[in-house]
mmCIF file of C-alpha atoms in Angstrom:
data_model
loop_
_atom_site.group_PDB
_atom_site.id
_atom_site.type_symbol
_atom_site.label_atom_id
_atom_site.label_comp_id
_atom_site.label_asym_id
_atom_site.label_seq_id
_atom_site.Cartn_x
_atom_site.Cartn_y
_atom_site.Cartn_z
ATOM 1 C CA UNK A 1 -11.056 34.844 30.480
ATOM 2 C CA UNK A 2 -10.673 36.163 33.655
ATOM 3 C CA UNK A 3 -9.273 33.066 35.140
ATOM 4 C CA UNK A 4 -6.308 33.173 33.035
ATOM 5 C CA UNK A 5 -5.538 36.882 33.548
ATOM 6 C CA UNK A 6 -5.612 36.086 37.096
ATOM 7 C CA UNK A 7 -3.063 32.559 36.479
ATOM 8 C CA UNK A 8 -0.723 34.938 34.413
ATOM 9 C CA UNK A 9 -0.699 37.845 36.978
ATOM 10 C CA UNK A 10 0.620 35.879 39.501
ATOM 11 C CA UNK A 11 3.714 36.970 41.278
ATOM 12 C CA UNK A 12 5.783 33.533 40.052
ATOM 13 C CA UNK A 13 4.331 33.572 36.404
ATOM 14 C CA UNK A 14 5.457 36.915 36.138
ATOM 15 C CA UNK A 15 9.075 36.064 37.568
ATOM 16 C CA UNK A 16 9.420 33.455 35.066
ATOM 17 C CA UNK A 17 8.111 35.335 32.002
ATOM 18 C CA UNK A 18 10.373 38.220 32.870
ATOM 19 C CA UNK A 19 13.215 36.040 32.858
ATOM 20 C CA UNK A 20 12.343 34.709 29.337
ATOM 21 C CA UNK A 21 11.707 38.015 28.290
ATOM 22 C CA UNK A 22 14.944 38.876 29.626
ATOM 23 C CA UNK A 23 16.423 35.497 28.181
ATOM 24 C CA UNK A 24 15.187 35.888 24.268
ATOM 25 C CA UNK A 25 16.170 40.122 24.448
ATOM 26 C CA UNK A 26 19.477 38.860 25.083
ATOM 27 C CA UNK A 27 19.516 36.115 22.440
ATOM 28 C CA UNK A 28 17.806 37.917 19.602
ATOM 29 C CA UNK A 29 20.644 40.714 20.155
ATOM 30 C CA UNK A 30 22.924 37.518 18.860
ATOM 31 C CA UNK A 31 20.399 36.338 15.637
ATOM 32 C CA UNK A 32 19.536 40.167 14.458
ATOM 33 C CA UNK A 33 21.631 42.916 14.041
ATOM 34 C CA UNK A 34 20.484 45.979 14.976
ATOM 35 C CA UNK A 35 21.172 47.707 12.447
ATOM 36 C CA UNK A 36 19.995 45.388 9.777
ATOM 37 C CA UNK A 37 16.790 44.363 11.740
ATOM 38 C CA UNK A 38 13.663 45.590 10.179
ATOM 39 C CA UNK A 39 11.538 44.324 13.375
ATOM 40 C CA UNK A 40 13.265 47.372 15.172
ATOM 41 C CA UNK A 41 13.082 50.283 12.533
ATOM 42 C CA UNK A 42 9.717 52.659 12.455
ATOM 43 C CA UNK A 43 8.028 53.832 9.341
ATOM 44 C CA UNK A 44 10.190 52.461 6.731
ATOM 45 C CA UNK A 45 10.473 52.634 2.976
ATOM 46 C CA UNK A 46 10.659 49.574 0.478
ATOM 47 C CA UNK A 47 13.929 50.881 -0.637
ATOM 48 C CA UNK A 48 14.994 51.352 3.389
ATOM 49 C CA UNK A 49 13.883 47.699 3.682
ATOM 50 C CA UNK A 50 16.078 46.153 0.471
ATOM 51 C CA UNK A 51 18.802 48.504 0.900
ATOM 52 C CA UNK A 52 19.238 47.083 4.821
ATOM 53 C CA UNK A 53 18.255 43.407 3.729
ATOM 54 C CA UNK A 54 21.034 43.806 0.708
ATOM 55 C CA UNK A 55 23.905 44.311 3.419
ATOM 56 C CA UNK A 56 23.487 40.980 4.866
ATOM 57 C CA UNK A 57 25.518 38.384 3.168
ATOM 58 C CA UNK A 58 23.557 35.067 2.294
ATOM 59 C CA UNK A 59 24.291 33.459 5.752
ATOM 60 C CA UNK A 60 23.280 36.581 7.618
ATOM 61 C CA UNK A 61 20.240 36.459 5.784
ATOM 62 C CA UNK A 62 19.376 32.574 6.580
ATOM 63 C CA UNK A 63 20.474 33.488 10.498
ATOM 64 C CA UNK A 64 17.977 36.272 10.484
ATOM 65 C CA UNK A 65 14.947 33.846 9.134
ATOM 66 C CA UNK A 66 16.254 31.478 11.509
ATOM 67 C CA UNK A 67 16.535 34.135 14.930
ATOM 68 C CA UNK A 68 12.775 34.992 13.371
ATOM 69 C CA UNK A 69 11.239 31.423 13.521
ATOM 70 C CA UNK A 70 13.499 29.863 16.365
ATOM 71 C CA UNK A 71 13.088 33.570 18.529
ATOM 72 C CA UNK A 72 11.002 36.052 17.409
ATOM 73 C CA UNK A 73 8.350 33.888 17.324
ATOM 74 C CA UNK A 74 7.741 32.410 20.624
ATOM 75 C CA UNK A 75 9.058 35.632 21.946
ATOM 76 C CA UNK A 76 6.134 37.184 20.542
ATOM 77 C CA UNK A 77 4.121 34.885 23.183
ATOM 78 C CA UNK A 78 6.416 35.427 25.891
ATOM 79 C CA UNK A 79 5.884 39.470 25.713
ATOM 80 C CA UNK A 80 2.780 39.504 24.952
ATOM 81 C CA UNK A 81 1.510 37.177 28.055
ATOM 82 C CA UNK A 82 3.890 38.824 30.743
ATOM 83 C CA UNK A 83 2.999 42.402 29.774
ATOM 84 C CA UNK A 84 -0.506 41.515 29.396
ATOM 85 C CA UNK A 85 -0.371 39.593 33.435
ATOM 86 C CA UNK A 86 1.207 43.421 34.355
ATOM 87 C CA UNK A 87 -1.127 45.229 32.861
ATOM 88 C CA UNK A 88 -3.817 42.822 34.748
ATOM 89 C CA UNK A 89 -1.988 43.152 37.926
ATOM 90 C CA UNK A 90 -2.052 46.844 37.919
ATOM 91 C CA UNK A 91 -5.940 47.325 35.917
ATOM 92 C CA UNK A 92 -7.665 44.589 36.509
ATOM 93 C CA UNK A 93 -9.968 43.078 33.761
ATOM 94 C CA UNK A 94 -9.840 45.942 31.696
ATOM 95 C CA UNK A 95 -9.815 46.723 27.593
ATOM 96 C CA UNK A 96 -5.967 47.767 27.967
ATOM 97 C CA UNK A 97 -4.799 43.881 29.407
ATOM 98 C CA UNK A 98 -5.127 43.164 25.255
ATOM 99 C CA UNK A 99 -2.939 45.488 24.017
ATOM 100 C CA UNK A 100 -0.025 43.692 24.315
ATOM 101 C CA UNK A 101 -2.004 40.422 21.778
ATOM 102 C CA UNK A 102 -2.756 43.570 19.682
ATOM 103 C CA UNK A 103 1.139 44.456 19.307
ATOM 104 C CA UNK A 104 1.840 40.309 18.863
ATOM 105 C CA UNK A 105 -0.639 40.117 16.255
ATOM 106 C CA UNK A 106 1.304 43.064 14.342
ATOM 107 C CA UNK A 107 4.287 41.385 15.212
ATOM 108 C CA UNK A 108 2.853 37.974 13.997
ATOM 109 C CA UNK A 109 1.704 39.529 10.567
ATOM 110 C CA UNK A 110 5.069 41.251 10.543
ATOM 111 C CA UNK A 111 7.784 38.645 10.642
ATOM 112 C CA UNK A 112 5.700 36.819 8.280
ATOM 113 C CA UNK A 113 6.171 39.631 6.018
ATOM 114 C CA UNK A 114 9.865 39.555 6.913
ATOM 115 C CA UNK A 115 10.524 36.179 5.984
ATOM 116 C CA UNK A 116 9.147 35.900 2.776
ATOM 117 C CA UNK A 117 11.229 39.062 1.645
ATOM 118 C CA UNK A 118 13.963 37.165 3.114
ATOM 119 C CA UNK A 119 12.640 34.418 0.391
ATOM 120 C CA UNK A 120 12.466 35.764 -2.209
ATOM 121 C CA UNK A 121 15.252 38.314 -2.089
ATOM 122 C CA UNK A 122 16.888 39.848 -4.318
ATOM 123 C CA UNK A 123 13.580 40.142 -5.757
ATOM 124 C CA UNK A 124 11.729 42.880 -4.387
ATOM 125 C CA UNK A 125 8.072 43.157 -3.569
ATOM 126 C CA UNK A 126 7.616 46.790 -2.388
ATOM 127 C CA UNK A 127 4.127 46.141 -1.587
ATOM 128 C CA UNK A 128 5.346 43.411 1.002
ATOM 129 C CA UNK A 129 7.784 45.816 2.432
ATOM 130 C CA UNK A 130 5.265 48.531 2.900
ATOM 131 C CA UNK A 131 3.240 46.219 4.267
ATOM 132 C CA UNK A 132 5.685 44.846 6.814
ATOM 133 C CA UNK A 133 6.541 48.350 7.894
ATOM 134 C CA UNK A 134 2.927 49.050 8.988
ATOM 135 C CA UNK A 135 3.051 46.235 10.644
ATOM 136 C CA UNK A 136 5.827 47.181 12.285
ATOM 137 C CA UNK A 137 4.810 50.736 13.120
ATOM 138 C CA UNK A 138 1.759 49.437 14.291
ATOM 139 C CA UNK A 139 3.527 47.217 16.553
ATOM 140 C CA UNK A 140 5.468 50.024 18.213
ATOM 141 C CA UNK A 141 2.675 52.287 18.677
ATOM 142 C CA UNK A 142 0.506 49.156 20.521
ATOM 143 C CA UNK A 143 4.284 48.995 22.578
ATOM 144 C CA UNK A 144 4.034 52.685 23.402
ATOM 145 C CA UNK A 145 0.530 52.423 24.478
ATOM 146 C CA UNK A 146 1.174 49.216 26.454
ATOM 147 C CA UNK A 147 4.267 50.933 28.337
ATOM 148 C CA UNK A 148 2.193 54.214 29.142
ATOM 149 C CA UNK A 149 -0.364 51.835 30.573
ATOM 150 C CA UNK A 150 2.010 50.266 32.303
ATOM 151 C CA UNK A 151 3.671 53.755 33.887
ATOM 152 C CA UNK A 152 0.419 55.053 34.418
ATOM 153 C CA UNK A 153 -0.905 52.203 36.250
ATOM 154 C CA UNK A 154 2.249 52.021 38.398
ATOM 155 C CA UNK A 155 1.415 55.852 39.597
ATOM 156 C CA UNK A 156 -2.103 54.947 40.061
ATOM 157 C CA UNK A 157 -1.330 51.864 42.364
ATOM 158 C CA UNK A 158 1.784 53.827 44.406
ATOM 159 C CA UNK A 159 -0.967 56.621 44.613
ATOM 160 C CA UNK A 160 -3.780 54.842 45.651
ATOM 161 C CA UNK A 161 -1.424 53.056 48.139
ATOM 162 C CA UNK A 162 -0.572 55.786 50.127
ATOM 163 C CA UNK A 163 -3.824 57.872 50.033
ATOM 164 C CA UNK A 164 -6.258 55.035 51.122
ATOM 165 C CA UNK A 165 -7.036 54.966 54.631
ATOM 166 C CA UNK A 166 -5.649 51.796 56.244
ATOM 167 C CA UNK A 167 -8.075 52.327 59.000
ATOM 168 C CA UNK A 168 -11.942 51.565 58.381
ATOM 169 C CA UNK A 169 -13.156 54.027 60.991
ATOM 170 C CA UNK A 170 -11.849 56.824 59.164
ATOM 171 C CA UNK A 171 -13.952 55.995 56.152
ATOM 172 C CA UNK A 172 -17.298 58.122 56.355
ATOM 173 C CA UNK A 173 -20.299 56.212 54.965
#
């Protein structure tokens, strides 16, 4: 496991999963709209859910399942390794490198969710809808957690960096 940690940490993986990163932000802001997205809102209700799936016309709705599978989806990956060779980078082999898999998997669970509302609607299943906002809140807590690990590692390392002697004769044994 620790082999692959170290193979995504490295300073060119990292380059090029930032600029995918970078890459599907960009295009997903062309597939879901904002405002309609569930994958961005926090803690909502069935009726939030229908009510913002019920605004999109029929083709909006088939873009949106299509930005999902086509973007969402291997963005998931894409996120999930980079942040994950970051948090390596500035950790090491520690617990907190999975967090980002643990916001994927919530991501995973919720786009699945997502589509088959998309399916079925205008039916509503308000137990898929809860379901998919948990998901979804879950997801942006493990986010939260990820970029706090992230800011607090960066302090640590610029810390460490400039109080650790340079010189091995002033370390007393």
């Amino acid at each position: 496991m620790k082999s692959f940690f170290e193979k995504i940490s490295t300073k060119l993986v990292l380059v090029i999963l930032a600029l995918l990163f970078i890459w599907f932000n960009l295009m997903l802001n062309q597939f879901l709209s904002k405002d309609h997205a569930l994958d961005l809102k926090f803690a909502y209700t069935a009726e939030q859910a229908y009510l913002s799936i019920g605004q999109l016309s029929f083709d909006q709705r088939k873009l949106y399942r299509f930005g999902i599978w086509a973007l969402d989806m291997p963005y998931l990956l894409v996120y999930s390794i980079f942040l994950s060779g970051i948090l390596y980078r500035l950790w090491g082999i520690r617990k907190i490198v999975f967090l980002p898999f643990v916001a994927a998997f919530f991501d995973l669970f919720e786009n699945l969710m997502i589509l088959r509302i998309l399916k079925v609607f205008p039916r509503h299943e308000d137990f898929l809808a809860i379901c998919a906002s948990v998901c979804t809140s879950l997801k942006w807590i493990s986010v939260l957690f990820i970029f706090l690990g992230i800011v607090i590692g960066l302090f640590k390392t610029l810390y460490f960096r400039q109080t650790v002697p340079f010189n091995s004769n002033n370390i007393k044994s």
